[in-house]
Tab-separated table of C-alpha atoms in Angstrom:
chain	number	residue	atom	x	y	z
A	7	MET	CA	-5.659	187.433	156.138
A	8	GLU	CA	-3.281	184.510	155.344
A	9	SER	CA	-4.899	182.270	157.797
A	10	LEU	CA	-8.032	182.488	155.690
A	11	PHE	CA	-6.126	180.978	152.786
A	12	PHE	CA	-5.518	177.783	154.701
A	13	LEU	CA	-9.077	176.509	154.201
A	14	PRO	CA	-8.929	176.615	150.396
A	15	LEU	CA	-5.515	175.018	150.774
A	16	VAL	CA	-6.826	172.114	152.806
A	17	VAL	CA	-9.825	171.575	150.546
A	18	MET	CA	-7.785	171.591	147.503
A	19	THR	CA	-5.234	169.100	148.898
A	20	LEU	CA	-8.003	166.794	149.923
A	21	PHE	CA	-9.591	167.022	146.668
A	22	MET	CA	-6.367	166.232	144.820
A	23	ALA	CA	-5.423	163.507	147.043
A	24	ALA	CA	-8.929	161.899	147.115
A	25	VAL	CA	-8.988	161.092	143.324
A	26	PRO	CA	-5.643	158.997	143.273
A	27	ALA	CA	-6.935	157.502	146.705
A	28	ALA	CA	-10.113	156.480	144.953
A	29	LEU	CA	-8.228	154.946	142.207
A	30	LEU	CA	-6.023	153.205	144.465
A	31	PHE	CA	-8.960	151.712	146.444
A	32	TYR	CA	-10.097	149.835	143.468
A	33	VAL	CA	-6.758	148.068	142.650
A	34	SER	CA	-5.326	145.317	144.730
A	35	PRO	CA	-1.624	145.074	145.035
A	36	ALA	CA	-1.707	141.805	143.211
A	37	GLU	CA	-3.179	143.721	140.102
A	38	ILE	CA	-0.505	146.376	140.278
A	39	LEU	CA	2.106	143.548	140.423
A	40	ARG	CA	0.345	141.894	137.426
A	41	ALA	CA	0.446	145.258	135.607
A	42	VAL	CA	4.152	145.764	136.113
A	43	SER	CA	4.934	142.336	135.264
A	44	SER	CA	2.909	142.244	132.081
A	45	ALA	CA	5.023	142.562	128.937
A	46	GLU	CA	2.469	144.712	127.376
A	47	ILE	CA	2.359	147.314	130.098
A	48	LEU	CA	6.161	147.411	130.418
A	49	PHE	CA	6.371	147.954	126.557
A	50	ALA	CA	3.769	150.664	126.918
A	51	LEU	CA	5.675	152.336	129.822
A	52	HIS	CA	8.935	152.158	127.815
A	53	LEU	CA	7.391	153.665	124.766
A	54	SER	CA	5.666	156.368	126.680
A	55	LEU	CA	9.023	157.259	128.246
A	56	THR	CA	10.759	157.185	124.920
A	57	THR	CA	8.255	159.092	122.911
A	58	SER	CA	7.729	161.760	125.541
A	59	ILE	CA	11.496	162.355	125.926
A	60	LEU	CA	11.680	162.738	122.171
A	61	ALA	CA	8.737	165.183	122.220
A	62	VAL	CA	10.170	167.300	124.960
A	63	SER	CA	13.654	167.403	123.388
A	64	ALA	CA	11.966	168.486	120.144
A	65	SER	CA	9.883	171.038	122.183
A	66	LEU	CA	13.030	172.343	123.741
A	67	LEU	CA	14.769	172.770	120.498
A	68	LEU	CA	11.985	174.583	118.850
A	69	GLY	CA	10.511	176.239	121.861
A	70	VAL	CA	13.495	177.863	123.570
A	71	PRO	CA	14.671	179.934	120.555
A	72	THR	CA	10.980	180.880	119.664
A	73	ALA	CA	10.341	181.840	123.224
A	74	TYR	CA	13.542	183.975	123.328
A	75	LEU	CA	12.654	185.946	120.165
A	76	LEU	CA	9.022	186.422	121.223
A	77	ALA	CA	10.346	187.810	124.581
A	78	ARG	CA	13.088	189.927	123.114
A	79	ARG	CA	12.265	191.133	119.601
A	80	ASP	CA	9.483	192.752	117.805
A	81	PHE	CA	8.828	191.554	114.319
A	82	PHE	CA	6.226	191.492	111.577
A	83	GLY	CA	3.458	189.073	112.322
A	84	LYS	CA	4.569	188.541	116.025
A	85	ALA	CA	0.998	188.892	117.412
A	86	ALA	CA	-0.217	186.343	114.767
A	87	ILE	CA	2.320	183.872	115.659
A	88	ASP	CA	1.804	184.284	119.372
A	89	THR	CA	-1.857	183.473	118.803
A	90	LEU	CA	-1.155	180.432	116.589
A	91	LEU	CA	1.211	179.057	119.266
A	92	ASP	CA	-1.699	179.082	121.838
A	93	LEU	CA	-3.975	177.353	119.460
A	94	PRO	CA	-3.007	173.762	120.463
A	95	LEU	CA	-3.647	174.637	124.053
A	96	VAL	CA	-7.400	175.250	123.404
A	97	MET	CA	-7.712	172.545	120.606
A	98	THR	CA	-9.320	169.341	121.627
A	99	PRO	CA	-6.360	166.758	121.413
A	100	LEU	CA	-8.636	164.459	119.247
A	101	ILE	CA	-9.110	167.129	116.714
A	102	ALA	CA	-5.304	167.987	116.735
A	103	GLY	CA	-4.869	164.273	116.043
A	104	VAL	CA	-7.225	164.391	113.126
A	105	GLY	CA	-5.292	167.446	111.714
A	106	LEU	CA	-1.996	165.664	112.133
A	107	LEU	CA	-3.375	162.489	110.426
A	108	PHE	CA	-4.461	164.671	107.452
A	109	LEU	CA	-1.101	166.555	107.415
A	110	PHE	CA	0.949	163.298	107.599
A	111	GLY	CA	-1.464	161.337	105.399
A	112	GLU	CA	-1.096	160.112	101.834
A	113	LYS	CA	-2.686	163.255	100.350
A	114	TRP	CA	-0.299	165.886	102.099
A	115	LEU	CA	3.167	165.073	103.430
A	116	GLY	CA	2.857	161.280	103.690
A	117	ARG	CA	3.916	160.174	100.291
A	118	ALA	CA	6.899	162.579	100.132
A	119	MET	CA	8.075	161.497	103.515
A	120	ALA	CA	7.592	157.765	102.638
A	121	GLU	CA	10.030	158.239	99.584
A	122	LEU	CA	12.432	159.644	102.138
A	123	GLY	CA	11.955	156.526	104.179
A	124	LEU	CA	10.257	158.298	106.990
A	125	ARG	CA	6.877	156.883	108.209
A	126	VAL	CA	5.107	158.888	110.740
A	127	LEU	CA	1.476	157.603	110.718
A	128	PHE	CA	0.946	154.384	112.744
A	129	THR	CA	4.575	154.409	114.065
A	130	PRO	CA	6.076	155.689	117.380
A	131	TRP	CA	7.305	158.691	115.463
A	132	GLY	CA	3.700	159.611	115.050
A	133	ALA	CA	3.143	159.424	118.755
A	134	ALA	CA	6.198	161.645	119.349
A	135	ALA	CA	4.952	164.112	116.734
A	136	ALA	CA	1.555	164.237	118.329
A	137	GLN	CA	3.015	164.852	121.739
A	138	THR	CA	5.289	167.570	120.305
A	139	PHE	CA	2.384	169.387	118.840
A	140	ILE	CA	0.591	169.304	122.312
A	141	ALA	CA	3.565	169.897	124.481
A	142	ALA	CA	5.744	172.490	122.551
A	143	PRO	CA	3.316	175.366	122.955
A	144	ILE	CA	3.148	174.891	126.801
A	145	LEU	CA	6.981	174.843	126.921
A	146	THR	CA	7.250	177.947	124.768
A	147	ARG	CA	4.807	179.885	126.882
A	148	SER	CA	6.573	179.278	130.155
A	149	CYS	CA	10.028	179.890	128.535
A	150	ARG	CA	8.803	183.174	127.122
A	151	ALA	CA	7.598	184.400	130.587
A	152	ALA	CA	11.025	183.363	131.973
A	153	PHE	CA	12.932	185.276	129.406
A	154	GLU	CA	10.719	188.287	129.829
A	155	ALA	CA	11.461	188.280	133.555
A	156	VAL	CA	15.211	188.375	132.939
A	157	ASP	CA	16.390	191.968	133.538
A	158	ARG	CA	18.109	193.126	130.399
A	159	LYS	CA	20.461	194.942	132.439
A	160	TYR	CA	22.423	191.813	133.338
A	161	GLU	CA	22.659	190.933	129.648
A	162	LEU	CA	23.931	194.604	128.856
A	163	ALA	CA	26.488	194.403	131.695
A	164	GLY	CA	27.712	191.143	130.186
A	165	GLN	CA	28.075	192.616	126.860
A	166	THR	CA	29.892	195.661	128.243
A	167	LEU	CA	32.256	193.357	129.965
A	168	GLY	CA	33.176	191.908	126.541
A	169	LEU	CA	30.979	188.770	126.289
A	170	SER	CA	29.898	187.742	122.863
A	171	PRO	CA	26.104	187.787	122.357
A	172	SER	CA	26.052	184.035	122.233
A	173	ARG	CA	28.031	183.763	125.556
A	174	VAL	CA	25.728	186.377	127.050
A	175	PHE	CA	22.836	184.030	126.136
A	176	LEU	CA	24.448	180.896	127.645
A	177	LYS	CA	26.092	182.492	130.541
A	178	VAL	CA	23.629	185.170	131.686
A	179	THR	CA	20.148	184.805	130.131
A	180	LEU	CA	19.709	181.007	130.364
A	181	PRO	CA	20.992	180.593	133.942
A	182	LEU	CA	18.689	183.530	135.052
A	183	ALA	CA	15.755	182.031	133.135
A	184	ARG	CA	16.527	178.579	134.481
A	185	GLN	CA	13.670	178.202	136.921
A	186	GLY	CA	11.073	179.064	134.240
A	187	LEU	CA	12.691	176.709	131.571
A	188	ILE	CA	12.719	173.854	134.135
A	189	SER	CA	9.116	174.407	135.157
A	190	GLY	CA	8.078	174.615	131.531
A	191	THR	CA	9.968	171.405	130.722
A	192	ILE	CA	8.128	169.691	133.598
A	193	LEU	CA	4.737	170.865	132.484
A	194	ALA	CA	5.393	169.902	128.792
A	195	TRP	CA	6.852	166.489	129.877
A	196	ALA	CA	3.783	165.748	132.045
A	197	ARG	CA	1.598	166.771	129.264
A	198	ALA	CA	3.305	164.654	126.767
A	199	LEU	CA	3.466	161.599	128.971
A	200	GLY	CA	-0.365	161.800	129.577
A	201	GLU	CA	-1.292	162.673	125.985
A	202	PHE	CA	-3.995	160.483	124.734
A	203	GLY	CA	-6.263	161.889	121.902
A	204	ALA	CA	-3.927	163.077	119.335
A	205	THR	CA	-1.542	160.135	119.854
A	206	LEU	CA	-4.426	157.700	119.400
A	207	MET	CA	-5.346	159.233	115.997
A	208	VAL	CA	-1.835	159.559	114.554
A	209	ALA	CA	-0.172	156.501	115.912
A	210	GLY	CA	-3.111	154.022	116.341
A	211	ALA	CA	-3.627	151.734	119.206
A	212	THR	CA	-1.465	148.722	118.127
A	213	ARG	CA	-0.302	146.867	121.219
A	214	PHE	CA	3.419	146.298	121.319
A	215	LYS	CA	3.916	148.984	118.701
A	216	THR	CA	2.239	152.307	119.222
A	217	ALA	CA	0.185	151.788	122.293
A	218	THR	CA	1.556	154.206	124.831
A	219	LEU	CA	0.557	153.971	128.553
A	220	PRO	CA	-2.543	156.155	128.171
A	221	ILE	CA	-3.587	154.233	125.179
A	222	SER	CA	-3.159	150.993	127.029
A	223	VAL	CA	-5.374	152.335	129.947
A	224	TYR	CA	-8.061	153.150	127.253
A	225	LEU	CA	-7.791	149.705	125.621
A	226	ASN	CA	-8.031	147.971	128.977
A	227	ILE	CA	-10.943	149.936	130.147
A	228	SER	CA	-12.663	149.354	126.748
A	229	SER	CA	-12.157	145.444	127.206
A	230	GLY	CA	-13.499	145.648	130.712
A	231	GLU	CA	-10.193	145.051	132.450
A	232	LEU	CA	-10.758	147.904	134.917
A	233	GLY	CA	-8.213	146.495	137.391
A	234	LEU	CA	-5.477	146.414	134.825
A	235	ALA	CA	-6.446	149.717	133.567
A	236	LEU	CA	-6.198	151.272	136.866
A	237	ALA	CA	-2.981	149.539	137.636
A	238	CYS	CA	-1.626	151.059	134.328
A	239	SER	CA	-2.709	154.482	135.502
A	240	TRP	CA	-0.887	153.909	138.719
A	241	VAL	CA	2.249	153.141	136.836
A	242	LEU	CA	1.767	156.281	134.818
A	243	LEU	CA	1.012	158.437	137.904
A	244	LEU	CA	4.176	157.005	139.671
A	245	SER	CA	6.376	157.756	136.770
A	246	GLY	CA	4.940	161.260	136.572
A	247	VAL	CA	5.577	161.845	140.185
A	248	ILE	CA	9.172	160.541	140.011
A	249	LEU	CA	9.708	162.862	137.200
A	250	LEU	CA	8.247	165.812	138.790
A	251	PHE	CA	10.284	165.412	141.875
A	252	SER	CA	13.595	164.803	139.989
A	253	LEU	CA	13.062	167.874	138.015
A	254	LYS	CA	12.181	169.951	140.950
A	255	TRP	CA	15.111	168.583	142.939
A	256	ILE	CA	17.514	169.638	140.029
A	257	GLY	CA	15.942	173.065	140.020
A	258	ARG	CA	16.276	173.460	143.775
A	259	SER	CA	19.846	172.205	144.113
A	260	ARG	CA	20.845	174.597	141.409
A	261	LYS	CA	19.139	177.447	143.155
A	262	ARG	CA	21.106	176.683	146.364
A	263	HIS	CA	24.273	176.697	144.377
A	264	LEU	CA	23.371	180.146	143.072
A	265	GLN	CA	22.576	181.401	146.433
A	266	ALA	CA	25.954	180.105	147.598
A	267	GLY	CA	27.603	182.364	145.195
A	268	GLY	CA	28.290	180.207	142.212
A	269	LEU	CA	26.966	180.938	138.806
B	7	MET	CA	-55.107	172.404	157.249
B	8	LYS	CA	-54.823	174.760	154.434
B	9	GLN	CA	-51.064	174.013	154.223
B	10	ILE	CA	-51.778	170.232	154.096
B	11	THR	CA	-54.225	170.739	151.316
B	12	LEU	CA	-51.833	172.909	149.370
B	13	THR	CA	-49.057	170.319	149.850
B	14	ILE	CA	-51.344	167.484	148.647
B	15	ILE	CA	-52.336	169.589	145.650
B	16	SER	CA	-48.951	170.430	144.642
B	17	PHE	CA	-47.782	166.876	145.190
B	18	LEU	CA	-50.733	165.874	142.781
B	19	ILE	CA	-49.667	168.232	140.268
B	20	LEU	CA	-46.034	167.230	140.329
B	21	SER	CA	-46.838	163.575	140.130
B	22	LEU	CA	-49.249	164.132	137.288
B	23	ALA	CA	-46.656	166.243	135.427
B	24	SER	CA	-44.085	163.423	135.846
B	25	ALA	CA	-46.616	160.869	134.598
B	26	SER	CA	-47.339	162.808	131.478
B	27	ALA	CA	-43.754	163.942	130.680
B	28	ALA	CA	-41.077	161.610	131.948
B	29	GLU	CA	-37.307	162.122	131.533
B	30	LEU	CA	-35.620	158.872	130.238
B	31	HIS	CA	-31.909	158.115	130.342
B	32	PHE	CA	-31.137	156.130	127.290
B	33	PHE	CA	-27.659	154.630	126.869
B	34	VAL	CA	-26.938	154.030	123.207
B	35	GLY	CA	-23.982	152.540	121.416
B	36	ALA	CA	-21.993	155.303	119.635
B	37	GLY	CA	-22.289	153.601	116.216
B	38	LEU	CA	-26.143	153.936	116.332
B	39	ARG	CA	-25.908	157.689	116.811
B	40	GLN	CA	-27.393	159.005	113.568
B	41	PRO	CA	-30.616	157.025	113.292
B	42	VAL	CA	-31.312	157.096	117.099
B	43	ASP	CA	-30.829	160.888	117.208
B	44	ARG	CA	-33.506	161.166	114.543
B	45	LEU	CA	-35.874	158.658	116.015
B	46	VAL	CA	-35.638	160.137	119.533
B	47	GLU	CA	-36.321	163.550	118.219
B	48	ASP	CA	-39.532	162.195	116.697
B	49	PHE	CA	-40.384	160.401	119.928
B	50	GLN	CA	-39.938	163.483	122.123
B	51	GLN	CA	-42.322	165.478	119.818
B	52	LYS	CA	-44.912	162.866	119.772
B	53	THR	CA	-44.964	162.039	123.284
B	54	GLY	CA	-43.656	165.032	125.184
B	55	HIS	CA	-41.198	162.952	127.111
B	56	ARG	CA	-37.680	164.084	127.485
B	57	VAL	CA	-34.871	161.668	126.472
B	58	VAL	CA	-31.282	162.038	127.785
B	59	LEU	CA	-29.104	160.329	125.151
B	60	ASP	CA	-25.891	158.892	126.481
B	61	TYR	CA	-23.649	157.687	123.513
B	62	ASP	CA	-20.460	155.710	124.143
B	63	GLY	CA	-18.908	152.260	123.160
B	64	GLY	CA	-20.776	149.204	124.306
B	65	GLY	CA	-18.106	148.089	126.828
B	66	ARG	CA	-17.885	151.496	128.456
B	67	LEU	CA	-21.628	151.921	128.697
B	68	LEU	CA	-21.781	148.471	130.364
B	69	ALA	CA	-19.238	149.666	132.922
B	70	ARG	CA	-21.159	152.704	133.524
B	71	ILE	CA	-24.599	150.901	133.898
B	72	THR	CA	-23.047	148.553	136.297
B	73	ALA	CA	-21.171	151.087	138.306
B	74	SER	CA	-24.010	153.684	138.555
B	75	GLY	CA	-26.980	151.509	138.971
B	76	MET	CA	-29.179	153.958	137.052
B	77	GLY	CA	-30.710	154.539	133.693
B	78	ASP	CA	-33.865	153.552	131.849
B	79	LEU	CA	-32.903	151.952	128.523
B	80	PHE	CA	-29.965	150.482	126.827
B	81	MET	CA	-29.332	149.886	123.030
B	82	PRO	CA	-25.800	148.553	122.410
B	83	GLY	CA	-24.426	147.587	118.970
B	84	SER	CA	-24.291	143.932	120.140
B	85	PHE	CA	-26.457	141.472	121.977
B	86	PHE	CA	-23.439	140.459	123.908
B	87	TYR	CA	-23.714	143.294	126.347
B	88	ILE	CA	-27.446	142.640	127.037
B	89	GLU	CA	-26.506	138.872	127.893
B	90	LYS	CA	-23.992	140.241	130.423
B	91	LEU	CA	-26.563	142.593	132.068
B	92	GLN	CA	-29.159	139.753	131.956
B	93	ALA	CA	-26.829	137.437	134.051
B	94	GLU	CA	-26.754	140.206	136.599
B	95	GLY	CA	-30.647	140.577	136.555
B	96	LYS	CA	-30.523	144.161	135.166
B	97	ILE	CA	-32.613	143.549	131.987
B	98	LEU	CA	-36.478	143.825	132.346
B	99	SER	CA	-37.095	143.109	128.623
B	100	TRP	CA	-35.376	143.366	125.275
B	101	ARG	CA	-36.253	143.434	121.749
B	102	PRO	CA	-34.231	142.810	118.426
B	103	VAL	CA	-34.181	145.830	116.134
B	104	VAL	CA	-31.798	145.508	113.316
B	105	ALA	CA	-28.643	143.658	112.078
B	106	HIS	CA	-25.102	145.038	112.500
B	107	THR	CA	-23.002	143.461	109.750
B	108	PRO	CA	-19.244	143.803	109.127
B	109	VAL	CA	-18.003	144.613	105.741
B	110	ILE	CA	-14.689	145.386	103.995
B	111	ALA	CA	-14.278	148.957	103.352
B	112	VAL	CA	-11.765	149.695	100.559
B	113	ALA	CA	-10.281	153.087	99.762
B	114	LYS	CA	-11.686	154.109	96.351
B	115	SER	CA	-8.017	154.581	95.074
B	116	LYS	CA	-7.291	150.972	95.828
B	117	ALA	CA	-10.610	149.541	94.501
B	118	ASP	CA	-9.062	147.346	91.787
B	119	GLN	CA	-6.568	145.884	94.240
B	120	VAL	CA	-8.954	144.711	96.860
B	121	ARG	CA	-12.134	143.098	95.478
B	122	THR	CA	-12.560	140.014	97.832
B	123	LEU	CA	-11.891	138.904	101.412
B	124	GLU	CA	-9.049	136.804	99.988
B	125	ASP	CA	-7.371	139.911	98.411
B	126	LEU	CA	-6.638	141.213	102.039
B	127	ALA	CA	-3.862	138.564	102.016
B	128	LYS	CA	-2.096	140.001	98.986
B	129	PRO	CA	1.372	141.243	99.884
B	130	GLY	CA	1.610	144.973	100.336
B	131	VAL	CA	-2.009	145.518	101.222
B	132	ARG	CA	-2.311	147.916	104.222
B	133	LEU	CA	-5.090	146.890	106.464
B	134	ALA	CA	-6.593	148.592	109.588
B	135	LEU	CA	-8.448	146.280	112.189
B	136	GLY	CA	-10.082	147.094	115.568
B	137	ASP	CA	-8.076	145.985	118.651
B	138	PRO	CA	-9.446	142.465	119.179
B	139	LYS	CA	-9.978	142.855	122.987
B	140	ALA	CA	-11.208	146.437	123.138
B	141	MET	CA	-13.568	146.415	120.250
B	142	ALA	CA	-16.329	144.178	119.254
B	143	LEU	CA	-15.466	144.489	115.529
B	144	GLY	CA	-11.922	143.742	116.167
B	145	LYS	CA	-12.834	140.447	117.633
B	146	THR	CA	-15.324	139.846	114.787
B	147	ALA	CA	-12.566	140.568	112.175
B	148	VAL	CA	-10.217	137.966	113.718
B	149	THR	CA	-13.157	135.429	113.762
B	150	ILE	CA	-13.825	136.083	110.133
B	151	LEU	CA	-10.131	135.671	109.193
B	152	GLU	CA	-9.873	132.498	111.201
B	153	ARG	CA	-12.880	130.876	109.644
B	154	ALA	CA	-11.731	131.827	106.066
B	155	HIS	CA	-8.294	130.246	107.001
B	156	LEU	CA	-6.711	133.684	106.070
B	157	LYS	CA	-5.454	134.782	109.540
B	158	GLU	CA	-1.856	133.842	109.111
B	159	LYS	CA	-1.562	135.503	105.704
B	160	VAL	CA	-3.647	138.609	106.478
B	161	MET	CA	-2.164	139.467	109.927
B	162	PRO	CA	1.248	140.716	108.611
B	163	ASN	CA	-0.731	143.184	106.427
B	164	VAL	CA	-2.321	144.982	109.429
B	165	SER	CA	-0.556	148.288	109.590
B	166	VAL	CA	-2.585	149.704	112.515
B	167	TYR	CA	-5.108	148.575	115.135
B	168	GLY	CA	-7.760	151.204	116.332
B	169	ALA	CA	-9.676	151.735	119.505
B	170	THR	CA	-12.885	152.934	117.793
B	171	VAL	CA	-14.624	152.081	114.505
B	172	LYS	CA	-14.704	155.741	113.462
B	173	GLN	CA	-11.057	155.844	113.665
B	174	LEU	CA	-10.676	153.040	111.307
B	175	THR	CA	-13.219	154.455	109.015
B	176	LEU	CA	-11.233	157.722	108.867
B	177	TYR	CA	-8.047	155.925	108.051
B	178	VAL	CA	-9.556	154.100	104.991
B	179	ALA	CA	-11.526	157.082	103.824
B	180	GLU	CA	-8.373	159.118	103.908
B	181	GLY	CA	-6.440	156.505	102.082
B	182	ASN	CA	-3.814	156.035	104.949
B	183	VAL	CA	-4.666	152.306	104.739
B	184	ASP	CA	-6.115	150.452	101.715
B	185	ALA	CA	-8.844	148.483	103.562
B	186	ALA	CA	-10.433	148.049	107.032
B	187	ILE	CA	-13.131	145.686	108.393
B	188	ILE	CA	-15.745	148.082	109.820
B	189	GLY	CA	-19.513	148.159	110.320
B	190	ARG	CA	-21.647	148.251	107.121
B	191	THR	CA	-23.146	151.461	108.442
B	192	ASP	CA	-19.851	153.047	108.992
B	193	ALA	CA	-18.921	152.374	105.414
B	194	PHE	CA	-22.116	153.451	104.318
B	195	GLN	CA	-21.719	156.879	105.844
B	196	PHE	CA	-18.468	157.321	103.777
B	197	ARG	CA	-19.788	155.641	100.585
B	198	ASP	CA	-18.430	158.462	98.488
B	199	ARG	CA	-14.916	157.713	99.461
B	200	VAL	CA	-14.919	153.888	100.247
B	201	ASN	CA	-16.145	150.811	98.415
B	202	MET	CA	-18.131	148.306	100.373
B	203	ILE	CA	-17.213	144.618	99.913
B	204	PRO	CA	-19.546	142.114	101.527
B	205	ILE	CA	-17.984	139.244	103.605
B	206	PRO	CA	-19.399	135.875	102.645
B	207	ASP	CA	-22.181	134.695	105.086
B	208	GLU	CA	-20.464	131.586	106.128
B	209	TYR	CA	-17.662	133.580	107.875
B	210	ILE	CA	-19.814	136.000	109.880
B	211	GLU	CA	-22.093	136.028	112.667
B	212	VAL	CA	-24.750	138.952	112.137
B	213	GLU	CA	-24.893	140.911	115.302
B	214	THR	CA	-28.282	141.789	116.502
B	215	VAL	CA	-28.831	145.299	117.689
B	216	PRO	CA	-31.217	145.011	120.604
B	217	VAL	CA	-32.953	147.643	122.759
B	218	ALA	CA	-33.654	146.775	126.484
B	219	VAL	CA	-35.522	148.350	129.321
B	220	LEU	CA	-33.304	148.248	132.438
B	221	THR	CA	-34.710	147.097	135.798
B	222	THR	CA	-33.684	150.496	137.114
B	223	ALA	CA	-36.190	152.311	134.807
B	224	THR	CA	-38.089	154.852	136.880
B	225	ASN	CA	-40.969	155.411	134.490
B	226	LEU	CA	-41.846	152.014	133.077
B	227	GLN	CA	-44.631	153.112	130.814
B	228	ALA	CA	-42.478	155.784	129.130
B	229	ALA	CA	-39.568	153.496	128.904
B	230	VAL	CA	-41.667	150.795	127.240
B	231	ALA	CA	-43.114	153.351	124.831
B	232	LEU	CA	-39.641	154.298	123.729
B	233	GLN	CA	-38.643	150.692	123.309
B	234	ASP	CA	-41.742	150.135	121.082
B	235	PHE	CA	-40.862	153.315	119.182
B	236	VAL	CA	-37.227	152.547	118.278
B	237	SER	CA	-38.102	148.923	117.375
B	238	SER	CA	-41.092	149.598	115.187
B	239	PRO	CA	-41.225	148.906	111.402
B	240	ASP	CA	-40.950	152.652	110.743
B	241	ALA	CA	-38.070	152.793	112.988
B	242	ILE	CA	-36.278	150.010	111.109
B	243	LYS	CA	-36.722	151.984	107.917
B	244	VAL	CA	-34.881	154.793	109.452
B	245	PHE	CA	-32.057	152.469	110.416
B	246	GLU	CA	-31.994	151.060	106.915
B	247	ASN	CA	-31.553	154.764	105.486
B	248	PHE	CA	-28.301	154.751	107.446
B	249	GLY	CA	-26.930	151.462	105.982
B	250	PHE	CA	-28.218	148.879	108.623
B	251	LEU	CA	-29.769	145.678	107.304
B	252	PRO	CA	-33.116	144.285	108.634
B	253	LEU	CA	-32.907	141.143	110.679
B	254	LYS	CA	-33.681	137.966	108.588
């Protein structure tokens, strides 16, 4: 039975490997070198990393408590909130961007926020806000599943042994849900890093200001600089891969630690 | 023998069918969508040919035409792209259709602050322009400002660059910027929310919207018929209804 599964595995692996390979085929090492030494691309990479880290931090702050409540409590309107949180997953990012543009625009929040000295539209903050809107639901979804998988008996045991509810959450629930939280964070981060449509609308495509790496790719494709665009996408891909591996490695080393008896 | 006859007959029927109703792949600049949608619908009804419309920005269409080596007709928002394909021997014939003119679109709420091109240099005016490398209109805007000797004063007022003209149009229509340099037809589409300020003739080069038959066209007769159709005087009237200007 299992041996039958190897064929799809091989096909899938080849398919997933072929696309980056095809991309690499069209870029010369010289072009990659040109890309990583271009001030514009380096700025875009830096901006992409900063805004995506901001977006993931915001998503964690908002998503983890939300996920915990959705997993553990029943309250009025829970089903509606649950559906609402899935909405960004099916929304075209460009439309999400238009929505955010209206929300943070002059007619809605824009003026009030400008009086507080906070400008979201056409700034890196806008990019981070757009990425949070797209990434937070993904993170919340994974975290919720992770919390639901934690056996309540352990939490109850912790409480019986005299731990306060907050210590139960920090010492029992969080460590047990760790794997799910980490994979949720990885997914959300990857999504934020590659986010294009919503960011484009809210932040604009201003080079050296709001052009993140995906926007830079788009600008370079539009101006016919295919080589530079592909080199950019390789920089993006590589940073994604490094990110994925480091987070997976953190997850694994912790797991070993747990298996060895520590908590 | 009977089989051969049948094969010949079916071959004849098939080739006749394809002669009378062709399928044409038509690459069209995204900014021309509204008039072209209407014209092509008419064309399909009158001729029975089927037209597959493929809308995108001129640069990206150019990349697709070059990469795929397929397609029947190409109608970008600027003659520049036809020139590029001509150099590669990919254009069979082309025809001018209408003019694509840049204008200054001003949010209605800021109508009294921005009345002329020079007003864009006023301190505090928030302007949106297209990216000069990625968007034809972005490049045009920079040329206009250079010719008017306003570039140095206006550039600090640019609060955002866009990657598509509709993005800029939305920004100004929503009042998130005070003004933007966009196509006349884009401003025309939002004429209830933006004012159109013409740019003096000496600063602009009017872009010609051309329609070309590609050398890769499979059914030449049908392709030429469509080319004739979208460049006819009646078609130009349809374009004018959407804010395009006739060529002088």
